[in-house]
Tab-separated table of C-alpha atoms in Angstrom:
chain	number	residue	atom	x	y	z
A	279	MET	CA	13.712	23.915	-13.237
A	280	SER	CA	16.259	21.940	-11.329
A	281	THR	CA	15.279	18.354	-10.478
A	282	THR	CA	17.657	18.117	-7.540
A	283	PRO	CA	15.705	17.695	-4.271
A	284	PRO	CA	15.918	20.663	-1.870
A	285	PRO	CA	18.099	20.319	1.233
A	286	PRO	CA	16.482	19.312	4.533
A	287	VAL	CA	14.861	22.329	6.156
A	288	THR	CA	12.534	22.493	9.124
A	289	ARG	CA	10.392	25.622	9.408
A	290	THR	CA	8.417	26.927	12.319
A	291	GLY	CA	5.847	29.660	12.482
A	292	PRO	CA	2.099	30.145	12.276
A	293	HIS	CA	0.254	27.496	10.321
A	294	ASP	CA	-0.847	28.860	6.938
A	295	GLY	CA	-2.174	25.716	5.255
A	296	ARG	CA	1.057	24.977	3.396
A	297	ALA	CA	3.296	21.962	3.778
A	298	GLY	CA	6.031	22.229	6.347
A	299	ARG	CA	4.489	25.031	8.468
A	300	THR	CA	3.759	24.332	12.092
A	301	GLY	CA	3.082	26.585	15.053
A	302	PRO	CA	4.186	26.070	18.686
A	303	ALA	CA	0.702	24.987	19.805
A	304	GLU	CA	0.683	22.288	17.140
A	305	ASP	CA	4.039	20.723	17.990
A	306	SER	CA	2.978	18.766	21.062
A	307	GLY	CA	0.274	16.325	22.010
A	308	ALA	CA	-0.870	12.993	20.647
A	309	PHE	CA	-2.805	14.605	17.783
A	310	ALA	CA	-0.397	17.415	16.899
A	311	TRP	CA	0.068	15.805	13.488
A	312	LEU	CA	-3.672	16.113	12.807
A	313	ARG	CA	-3.941	19.721	13.981
A	314	ALA	CA	-0.964	20.655	11.837
A	315	LEU	CA	-2.853	19.637	8.702
A	316	GLY	CA	-5.380	22.466	9.001
A	317	PRO	CA	-9.034	22.171	7.854
A	318	ARG	CA	-8.236	21.519	4.172
A	319	GLY	CA	-5.530	19.042	5.073
A	320	ARG	CA	-7.858	17.114	7.352
A	321	ARG	CA	-10.404	16.762	4.552
A	322	ALA	CA	-7.633	15.543	2.265
A	323	PHE	CA	-6.574	13.127	4.993
A	324	GLY	CA	-10.117	11.722	5.163
A	325	GLY	CA	-10.228	11.190	1.400
A	326	ALA	CA	-6.828	9.509	1.253
A	327	PHE	CA	-7.525	7.343	4.322
A	328	GLY	CA	-10.826	6.126	2.878
A	329	GLY	CA	-9.350	5.600	-0.570
A	330	TYR	CA	-6.520	3.442	0.700
A	331	ALA	CA	-8.776	1.441	3.048
A	332	LEU	CA	-11.123	0.586	0.193
A	333	ASP	CA	-8.146	-0.068	-2.088
A	334	SER	CA	-7.060	-2.657	0.475
A	335	TYR	CA	-10.572	-4.087	0.728
A	336	ASP	CA	-10.809	-4.589	-3.024
A	337	PHE	CA	-7.348	-6.150	-3.184
A	338	PHE	CA	-8.059	-8.722	-0.466
A	339	THR	CA	-11.255	-9.959	-2.073
A	340	LEU	CA	-8.959	-12.131	-4.206
A	341	PRO	CA	-6.584	-13.742	-1.651
A	342	LEU	CA	-9.471	-14.486	0.695
A	343	SER	CA	-11.498	-16.097	-2.088
A	344	MET	CA	-8.592	-17.877	-3.747
A	345	VAL	CA	-9.344	-21.384	-2.466
A	346	ALA	CA	-12.948	-21.145	-3.704
A	347	ILE	CA	-11.861	-19.671	-7.048
A	348	ALA	CA	-9.268	-22.410	-7.524
A	349	ALA	CA	-11.907	-25.076	-6.874
A	350	TYR	CA	-14.482	-23.406	-9.145
A	351	PHE	CA	-12.147	-23.118	-12.149
A	352	SER	CA	-9.997	-26.209	-11.297
A	353	LEU	CA	-6.784	-24.162	-10.991
A	354	ASP	CA	-3.375	-25.218	-9.713
A	355	THR	CA	-1.286	-23.086	-7.338
A	356	GLY	CA	0.676	-21.566	-10.206
A	357	GLN	CA	-2.481	-20.286	-11.879
A	358	THR	CA	-3.919	-18.871	-8.659
A	359	GLY	CA	-0.609	-17.165	-7.879
A	360	LEU	CA	-0.687	-15.609	-11.347
A	361	LEU	CA	-3.945	-13.819	-10.493
A	362	THR	CA	-2.117	-11.806	-7.835
A	363	THR	CA	1.006	-11.368	-9.927
A	364	VAL	CA	-0.831	-9.914	-12.909
A	365	THR	CA	-2.652	-7.477	-10.598
A	366	LEU	CA	0.628	-6.229	-9.167
A	367	VAL	CA	2.459	-6.113	-12.510
A	368	VAL	CA	-0.263	-4.028	-14.164
A	369	SER	CA	-0.397	-1.859	-11.043
A	370	ALA	CA	3.055	-0.586	-12.047
A	371	VAL	CA	1.533	0.860	-15.203
A	372	GLY	CA	-1.413	2.250	-13.267
A	373	GLY	CA	0.827	3.751	-10.608
A	374	ALA	CA	3.122	5.402	-13.131
A	375	LEU	CA	0.211	6.831	-15.115
A	376	ALA	CA	-1.533	8.042	-11.959
A	377	GLY	CA	1.661	9.760	-10.839
A	378	VAL	CA	1.904	11.623	-14.134
A	379	LEU	CA	-1.778	12.563	-13.937
A	380	ALA	CA	-1.318	13.803	-10.371
A	381	ASP	CA	1.434	16.153	-11.546
A	382	ARG	CA	-0.454	17.315	-14.640
A	383	ILE	CA	-4.132	17.559	-13.641
A	384	GLY	CA	-3.827	17.624	-9.839
A	385	ARG	CA	-3.814	15.192	-6.927
A	386	VAL	CA	-7.571	15.155	-6.252
A	387	LYS	CA	-8.696	14.520	-9.829
A	388	ALA	CA	-6.156	11.716	-10.182
A	389	LEU	CA	-7.319	10.217	-6.878
A	390	MET	CA	-10.942	10.043	-8.076
A	391	ILE	CA	-9.904	8.380	-11.352
A	392	THR	CA	-7.922	5.671	-9.544
A	393	VAL	CA	-10.732	4.902	-7.061
A	394	ILE	CA	-13.363	4.590	-9.807
A	395	THR	CA	-11.068	2.335	-11.837
A	396	TYR	CA	-10.306	-0.210	-9.118
A	397	ALA	CA	-13.955	-0.292	-7.984
A	398	VAL	CA	-15.393	-0.942	-11.457
A	399	PHE	CA	-13.029	-3.774	-12.333
A	400	THR	CA	-13.337	-5.426	-8.912
A	401	VAL	CA	-17.095	-5.680	-9.481
A	402	LEU	CA	-16.564	-7.019	-13.013
A	403	CYS	CA	-14.386	-9.810	-11.584
A	404	GLY	CA	-17.553	-11.157	-9.975
A	405	PHE	CA	-19.110	-11.657	-13.417
A	406	ALA	CA	-16.126	-13.530	-14.893
A	407	PRO	CA	-17.343	-16.691	-16.716
A	408	ASP	CA	-13.890	-18.287	-16.907
A	409	TYR	CA	-10.332	-18.051	-15.580
A	410	GLU	CA	-9.018	-16.069	-18.563
A	411	THR	CA	-11.665	-13.364	-18.184
A	412	LEU	CA	-11.032	-13.153	-14.456
A	413	LEU	CA	-7.320	-12.741	-15.184
A	414	VAL	CA	-8.020	-9.830	-17.564
A	415	PHE	CA	-10.424	-8.060	-15.167
A	416	ARG	CA	-8.020	-8.510	-12.273
A	417	ALA	CA	-5.210	-7.050	-14.361
A	418	LEU	CA	-7.320	-3.994	-15.218
A	419	GLN	CA	-8.239	-3.631	-11.538
A	420	GLY	CA	-4.499	-3.216	-10.982
A	421	LEU	CA	-4.532	0.047	-12.960
A	422	GLY	CA	-6.548	1.793	-10.255
A	423	PHE	CA	-5.091	-0.210	-7.388
A	424	GLY	CA	-1.571	0.845	-8.348
A	425	GLY	CA	-2.287	4.538	-8.525
A	426	GLU	CA	-4.424	5.252	-5.467
A	427	TRP	CA	-1.797	5.013	-2.743
A	428	ALA	CA	0.814	7.128	-4.504
A	429	VAL	CA	-1.653	9.910	-5.300
A	430	GLY	CA	-3.301	9.900	-1.871
A	431	ALA	CA	0.032	9.866	-0.052
A	432	ILE	CA	1.331	12.856	-2.008
A	433	LEU	CA	-1.913	14.778	-1.485
A	434	VAL	CA	-1.572	14.460	2.294
A	435	ALA	CA	2.230	14.813	2.369
A	436	GLU	CA	1.955	18.278	0.809
A	437	TYR	CA	-0.351	19.389	3.625
A	438	ALA	CA	1.621	17.733	6.451
A	439	SER	CA	4.267	19.496	8.526
A	440	ALA	CA	7.862	18.314	8.160
A	441	ARG	CA	8.007	17.393	11.839
A	442	HIS	CA	4.938	15.138	11.738
A	443	ARG	CA	4.911	13.928	8.131
A	444	GLY	CA	6.077	10.411	8.937
A	445	ARG	CA	3.416	9.934	11.589
A	446	THR	CA	0.704	11.457	9.404
A	447	LEU	CA	1.483	9.183	6.461
A	448	GLY	CA	1.839	6.266	8.868
A	449	VAL	CA	-1.787	6.751	9.896
A	450	ILE	CA	-2.760	6.830	6.219
A	451	GLN	CA	-0.916	3.516	5.814
A	452	SER	CA	-2.873	2.072	8.753
A	453	SER	CA	-6.041	2.342	6.672
A	454	TRP	CA	-4.725	-0.648	4.706
A	455	ALA	CA	-5.241	-2.770	7.827
A	456	VAL	CA	-8.720	-1.279	8.264
A	457	GLY	CA	-9.693	-2.323	4.733
A	458	TRP	CA	-8.060	-5.719	5.215
A	459	GLY	CA	-9.989	-6.276	8.448
A	460	LEU	CA	-13.263	-5.271	6.802
A	461	ALA	CA	-12.583	-7.712	3.955
A	462	VAL	CA	-11.937	-10.562	6.427
A	463	LEU	CA	-15.159	-9.749	8.294
A	464	VAL	CA	-17.218	-9.746	5.088
A	465	TYR	CA	-15.448	-12.899	3.888
A	466	THR	CA	-16.262	-14.735	7.138
A	467	LEU	CA	-19.940	-13.807	6.899
A	468	VAL	CA	-20.336	-14.421	3.172
A	469	PHE	CA	-18.572	-17.792	3.126
A	470	GLN	CA	-20.512	-18.913	6.209
A	471	TYR	CA	-23.920	-18.367	4.611
A	472	VAL	CA	-23.339	-18.556	0.844
A	473	ASP	CA	-22.211	-21.547	-1.196
A	474	PRO	CA	-18.484	-21.174	-2.095
A	475	ASP	CA	-19.239	-21.299	-5.842
A	476	THR	CA	-21.286	-18.117	-5.434
A	477	ALA	CA	-19.595	-16.589	-2.375
A	478	TRP	CA	-16.427	-15.566	-4.206
A	479	ARG	CA	-18.547	-13.645	-6.723
A	480	VAL	CA	-20.409	-11.877	-3.907
A	481	MET	CA	-17.057	-10.816	-2.445
A	482	PHE	CA	-16.139	-9.093	-5.699
A	483	PHE	CA	-19.579	-7.440	-5.961
A	484	THR	CA	-19.020	-5.744	-2.596
A	485	GLY	CA	-16.060	-3.994	-4.228
A	486	ALA	CA	-18.517	-1.325	-5.398
A	487	LEU	CA	-18.232	0.415	-1.992
A	488	PRO	CA	-15.553	2.945	-3.106
A	489	ALA	CA	-18.071	4.711	-5.350
A	490	LEU	CA	-19.431	6.416	-2.214
A	491	LEU	CA	-15.994	7.813	-1.415
A	492	VAL	CA	-15.690	9.526	-4.799
A	493	ILE	CA	-18.725	11.680	-3.965
A	494	TYR	CA	-17.015	12.927	-0.784
A	495	VAL	CA	-13.661	13.591	-2.499
A	496	ARG	CA	-15.297	15.521	-5.337
A	497	ARG	CA	-17.233	17.769	-2.943
A	498	SER	CA	-14.793	18.293	-0.082
A	499	VAL	CA	-11.131	17.740	-1.023
A	500	SER	CA	-8.685	20.076	-2.780
A	501	ASP	CA	-4.954	20.103	-3.542
A	502	ALA	CA	-2.516	21.902	-1.211
A	503	PRO	CA	-2.498	25.493	-2.610
A	504	GLU	CA	1.243	26.179	-2.471
A	505	ALA	CA	2.175	22.842	-4.040
A	506	ALA	CA	-0.465	23.317	-6.739
A	507	ARG	CA	0.935	26.760	-7.563
A	508	ARG	CA	4.515	25.498	-7.861
A	509	ARG	CA	3.418	22.567	-9.981
A	510	ALA	CA	1.459	24.856	-12.321
A	511	GLU	CA	4.510	27.097	-12.820
A	512	SER	CA	6.826	24.216	-13.726
A	513	THR	CA	7.610	23.320	-17.330
A	514	GLU	CA	8.573	19.752	-16.382
A	515	LYS	CA	5.512	18.662	-14.408
A	516	GLY	CA	4.706	14.993	-14.915
A	517	SER	CA	7.908	14.311	-16.870
A	518	PHE	CA	9.273	10.744	-16.836
A	519	ALA	CA	12.513	12.016	-18.319
A	520	ALA	CA	13.063	14.304	-15.324
A	521	ILE	CA	13.252	11.458	-12.782
A	522	PHE	CA	15.972	9.752	-14.852
A	523	ARG	CA	18.222	12.785	-15.249
A	524	PRO	CA	21.564	12.851	-13.361
A	525	GLY	CA	20.176	14.731	-10.358
A	526	LEU	CA	17.543	12.074	-9.668
A	527	LEU	CA	18.656	8.936	-11.532
A	528	ARG	CA	20.406	7.316	-8.550
A	529	THR	CA	17.446	8.114	-6.296
A	530	THR	CA	14.971	6.595	-8.756
A	531	LEU	CA	16.929	3.357	-9.237
A	532	PHE	CA	17.500	2.701	-5.539
A	533	ALA	CA	13.918	3.680	-4.652
A	534	VAL	CA	12.675	1.069	-7.141
A	535	LEU	CA	14.954	-1.545	-5.569
A	536	LEU	CA	13.728	-0.622	-2.088
A	537	SER	CA	10.095	-0.892	-3.159
A	538	THR	CA	10.778	-4.215	-4.849
A	539	GLY	CA	12.211	-5.790	-1.720
A	540	VAL	CA	9.612	-4.544	0.743
A	541	GLN	CA	6.626	-5.296	-1.467
A	542	GLY	CA	7.997	-8.637	-2.606
A	543	GLY	CA	8.082	-9.678	1.039
A	544	TYR	CA	4.726	-8.176	1.903
A	545	TYR	CA	2.661	-9.508	-0.996
A	546	THR	CA	4.144	-12.970	-0.614
A	547	LEU	CA	2.598	-13.073	2.851
A	548	ALA	CA	-0.618	-11.219	2.004
A	549	THR	CA	-1.316	-13.563	-0.902
A	550	TRP	CA	-0.424	-16.933	0.583
A	551	VAL	CA	-1.028	-16.839	4.343
A	552	PRO	CA	-4.815	-17.451	3.970
A	553	THR	CA	-4.118	-20.463	1.733
A	554	TYR	CA	-1.380	-21.679	4.088
A	555	LEU	CA	-3.755	-21.553	7.056
A	556	LYS	CA	-6.423	-23.533	5.198
A	557	THR	CA	-4.412	-26.119	3.277
A	558	GLU	CA	-1.428	-26.813	5.534
A	559	ARG	CA	-2.919	-25.932	8.926
A	560	GLY	CA	-6.394	-27.294	8.215
A	561	LEU	CA	-8.309	-24.285	9.549
A	562	THR	CA	-11.990	-23.647	8.758
A	563	VAL	CA	-13.347	-20.388	7.333
A	564	VAL	CA	-14.092	-19.090	10.839
A	565	GLY	CA	-10.738	-20.359	12.114
A	566	THR	CA	-8.874	-18.649	9.284
A	567	GLY	CA	-10.722	-15.398	9.999
A	568	GLY	CA	-9.750	-15.633	13.674
A	569	TYR	CA	-6.079	-16.176	12.910
A	570	LEU	CA	-6.094	-13.351	10.374
A	571	ALA	CA	-7.633	-11.077	13.024
A	572	PHE	CA	-4.416	-11.390	15.061
A	573	LEU	CA	-2.342	-10.708	11.948
A	574	ILE	CA	-4.411	-7.655	11.022
A	575	SER	CA	-4.428	-6.285	14.592
A	576	GLY	CA	-0.656	-6.491	14.535
A	577	ALA	CA	-0.621	-4.758	11.148
A	578	PHE	CA	-2.754	-1.834	12.352
A	579	THR	CA	-0.590	-1.370	15.451
A	580	GLY	CA	2.534	-1.680	13.326
A	581	TYR	CA	1.491	1.067	10.933
A	582	LEU	CA	0.866	3.501	13.789
A	583	THR	CA	4.072	2.565	15.634
A	584	GLY	CA	6.153	2.722	12.472
A	585	GLY	CA	4.774	6.175	11.706
A	586	TYR	CA	5.938	7.397	15.099
A	587	LEU	CA	9.367	5.764	14.790
A	588	THR	CA	10.011	7.063	11.283
A	589	ASP	CA	9.814	10.616	12.691
A	590	ARG	CA	11.953	9.719	15.715
A	591	LEU	CA	14.578	7.411	14.170
A	592	GLY	CA	14.530	8.603	10.575
A	593	ARG	CA	13.141	7.034	7.406
A	594	LYS	CA	16.066	4.693	6.695
A	595	LYS	CA	16.541	3.334	10.213
A	596	ASN	CA	12.836	2.558	10.543
A	597	ILE	CA	12.796	0.596	7.277
A	598	ALA	CA	16.008	-1.275	8.078
A	599	LEU	CA	14.830	-2.210	11.578
A	600	PHE	CA	11.549	-3.701	10.432
A	601	ALA	CA	13.039	-5.391	7.374
A	602	VAL	CA	15.236	-7.475	9.689
A	603	LEU	CA	12.368	-8.145	12.105
A	604	SER	CA	9.991	-9.084	9.261
A	605	ALA	CA	12.422	-11.634	7.816
A	606	GLY	CA	12.864	-13.165	11.260
A	607	SER	CA	9.087	-13.272	11.805
A	608	ILE	CA	8.537	-15.170	8.546
A	609	ALA	CA	11.087	-17.792	9.542
A	610	ALA	CA	9.485	-18.170	12.975
A	611	TYR	CA	5.910	-18.266	11.646
A	612	THR	CA	6.494	-20.911	8.979
A	613	GLY	CA	8.770	-22.954	11.232
A	614	ILE	CA	6.100	-23.659	13.845
A	615	PRO	CA	5.623	-27.443	14.199
A	616	SER	CA	2.429	-29.034	12.908
A	617	GLY	CA	-0.272	-29.085	15.574
A	618	ALA	CA	1.053	-26.030	17.452
A	619	ASN	CA	-1.705	-23.796	16.127
A	620	THR	CA	-1.978	-21.812	19.370
A	621	LEU	CA	1.584	-20.605	18.879
A	622	LEU	CA	0.711	-19.846	15.256
A	623	LEU	CA	-2.138	-17.659	16.510
A	624	VAL	CA	0.125	-15.752	18.906
A	625	LEU	CA	2.902	-15.181	16.363
A	626	GLY	CA	0.417	-13.709	13.899
A	627	PHE	CA	0.485	-10.421	15.813
A	628	PRO	CA	4.251	-9.740	15.593
A	629	LEU	CA	4.278	-10.938	11.980
A	630	GLY	CA	1.557	-8.439	11.041
A	631	PHE	CA	3.214	-5.744	13.172
A	632	CYS	CA	6.635	-5.976	11.521
A	633	MET	CA	5.519	-6.432	7.912
A	634	SER	CA	3.339	-3.313	8.218
A	635	ALA	CA	5.530	-0.993	10.319
A	636	ILE	CA	8.116	-1.063	7.533
A	637	PHE	CA	5.629	0.681	5.213
A	638	SER	CA	4.851	3.573	7.544
A	639	GLY	CA	7.753	5.680	6.338
A	640	PHE	CA	7.218	5.024	2.633
A	641	GLY	CA	4.689	7.772	1.992
A	642	SER	CA	6.857	10.456	3.558
A	643	PHE	CA	10.196	9.033	2.331
A	644	LEU	CA	9.263	8.792	-1.357
A	645	SER	CA	7.474	12.164	-1.289
A	646	GLU	CA	10.562	13.826	0.181
A	647	LEU	CA	12.915	12.333	-2.406
A	648	TYR	CA	11.374	14.299	-5.305
A	649	PRO	CA	10.687	17.994	-6.069
A	650	THR	CA	7.102	19.207	-6.392
A	651	ALA	CA	6.770	19.149	-10.189
A	652	VAL	CA	7.658	15.441	-10.473
A	653	ARG	CA	6.686	14.228	-7.003
A	654	GLY	CA	3.706	12.278	-8.307
A	655	THR	CA	5.675	10.859	-11.208
A	656	GLY	CA	8.629	9.841	-9.040
A	657	GLN	CA	6.603	8.291	-6.255
A	658	GLY	CA	4.121	6.624	-8.591
A	659	PHE	CA	6.860	5.118	-10.756
A	660	THR	CA	9.225	3.898	-8.040
A	661	TYR	CA	6.623	2.469	-5.675
A	662	ASN	CA	4.643	0.681	-8.359
A	663	THR	CA	7.560	-0.544	-10.434
A	664	GLY	CA	8.842	-2.097	-7.219
A	665	ARG	CA	5.401	-3.585	-6.674
A	666	ALA	CA	5.414	-5.089	-10.183
A	667	VAL	CA	8.849	-6.682	-9.838
A	668	GLY	CA	8.033	-7.778	-6.293
A	669	ALA	CA	4.897	-9.437	-7.685
A	670	PHE	CA	7.025	-12.281	-8.969
A	671	PHE	CA	7.705	-13.323	-5.389
A	672	PRO	CA	4.132	-14.601	-4.730
A	673	ALA	CA	4.120	-16.175	-8.202
A	674	MET	CA	7.321	-18.034	-7.344
A	675	VAL	CA	5.717	-19.283	-4.134
A	676	GLY	CA	2.776	-20.560	-6.172
A	677	PHE	CA	4.966	-22.517	-8.567
A	678	LEU	CA	7.153	-23.961	-5.796
A	679	ALA	CA	4.318	-24.753	-3.391
A	680	GLY	CA	3.754	-28.136	-5.029
A	681	SER	CA	7.220	-29.377	-4.102
A	682	TRP	CA	8.203	-27.180	-1.132
A	683	GLY	CA	4.764	-26.650	0.401
A	684	VAL	CA	3.304	-23.166	0.822
A	685	GLY	CA	5.024	-22.707	4.184
A	686	GLY	CA	8.449	-23.620	2.825
A	687	ALA	CA	8.093	-21.405	-0.242
A	688	LEU	CA	7.179	-18.373	1.904
A	689	ILE	CA	10.907	-17.977	2.628
A	690	PHE	CA	11.039	-15.886	-0.561
A	691	GLY	CA	9.409	-13.122	1.462
A	692	ALA	CA	12.478	-12.987	3.718
A	693	ILE	CA	14.730	-12.632	0.662
A	694	GLY	CA	12.725	-9.574	-0.377
A	695	TYR	CA	13.405	-7.848	2.931
A	696	GLY	CA	17.130	-8.488	2.511
A	697	ILE	CA	17.024	-6.690	-0.847
A	698	ALA	CA	15.327	-3.714	0.830
A	699	VAL	CA	18.132	-3.305	3.369
A	700	LEU	CA	20.744	-3.239	0.586
A	701	ALA	CA	18.756	-0.601	-1.333
A	702	LEU	CA	18.869	1.801	1.626
A	703	LEU	CA	22.633	2.167	1.128
A	704	GLY	CA	22.001	4.202	-2.025
A	705	LEU	CA	19.371	6.598	-0.644
A	706	PRO	CA	19.673	9.770	1.488
A	707	GLU	CA	17.954	10.332	4.823
A	708	THR	CA	15.112	12.850	4.351
A	709	ARG	CA	13.663	13.331	7.839
A	710	GLY	CA	12.821	17.007	8.403
A	711	ARG	CA	12.832	17.915	4.699
A	712	ASP	CA	10.301	20.614	3.878
A	713	LEU	CA	7.729	20.340	1.067
A	714	PRO	CA	7.513	21.817	-1.500
């Protein structure tokens, strides 16, 4: 089969459960995107939303516990930064493998495998007797962490209508803020009532929650029928070679660069802001949780707003707009004078808003760049390879924090967003493209 993406097409007509079909009654109203999914699509939406929220929860157990872990194992900032970096680097392998599995065995089966993987190794992190073991368990957690988003996003994208796909995937992205907020709530309670030497282990033990989601996905969720049929008929499903052939090579390379820039900026902030608030701003556990609440509220609002704008403005304009705003927010946030913590609190909302709104178009954009047979492979590889390369940004902050301070080193996040804007020059606009 040809690996060249189909031209943009918008179809209208009665909803039949396949991607890209919408009826007149479904094209208006605040929840038109949800109605357009149909019953099967809404169940898939629930599975993907829950999977990504718990993916987020399990990821943030580390950044929130990092100060306690560093004290327990007597780590420097470089070693603590490496814990996040190794998670993100290995997630590239997990994401690529999950993408191939999604194309070969189906989206739902691959989704269950990724959720079980990140849950098991998050719990095992709580049993780590030393830094080296924790590093290994955290790396293996990255296998599941890397694959879940790509698989879940594709599952829902193939049910979503072309008109509402950006908004639908934007709501899926917002579940990251839900998981993040839940992690901060649990962190605040656990570290208030449990000794820090034990509290960080308890945080990892709570990572067993996703096991409940797997039961729901197994019983209630299925792949989009039309996409599954086309994938089954293809002779190139799950082929790495296909995404590097002339028809898709340019797309793959620039999509990796785009993912690198956006995720380099994001994970720099996600990893180091809690430490920055504690060590350089002198906030308590409760104080840090309060400041992060503003950041997370902004993130949730940003995901929803970005999903709306990516359908109105287009995928590329939405990403470019929020890349510029995110870089500016980092400079403003870290440039606040010492003692002006009220201003720091207020600026947390726009910082969270901008750094999250940029992601809202990713699920739809990457899904629309690839044909059905290699959609999982293409999205899984590009998003997670970018995540792995971008992982060196938080590591760089860790190694420079000793001389520059955490706040000063966070400027590397702004550099990542600049890279993302340049990458957009090599990618097509895909708004309105039908799937499959």
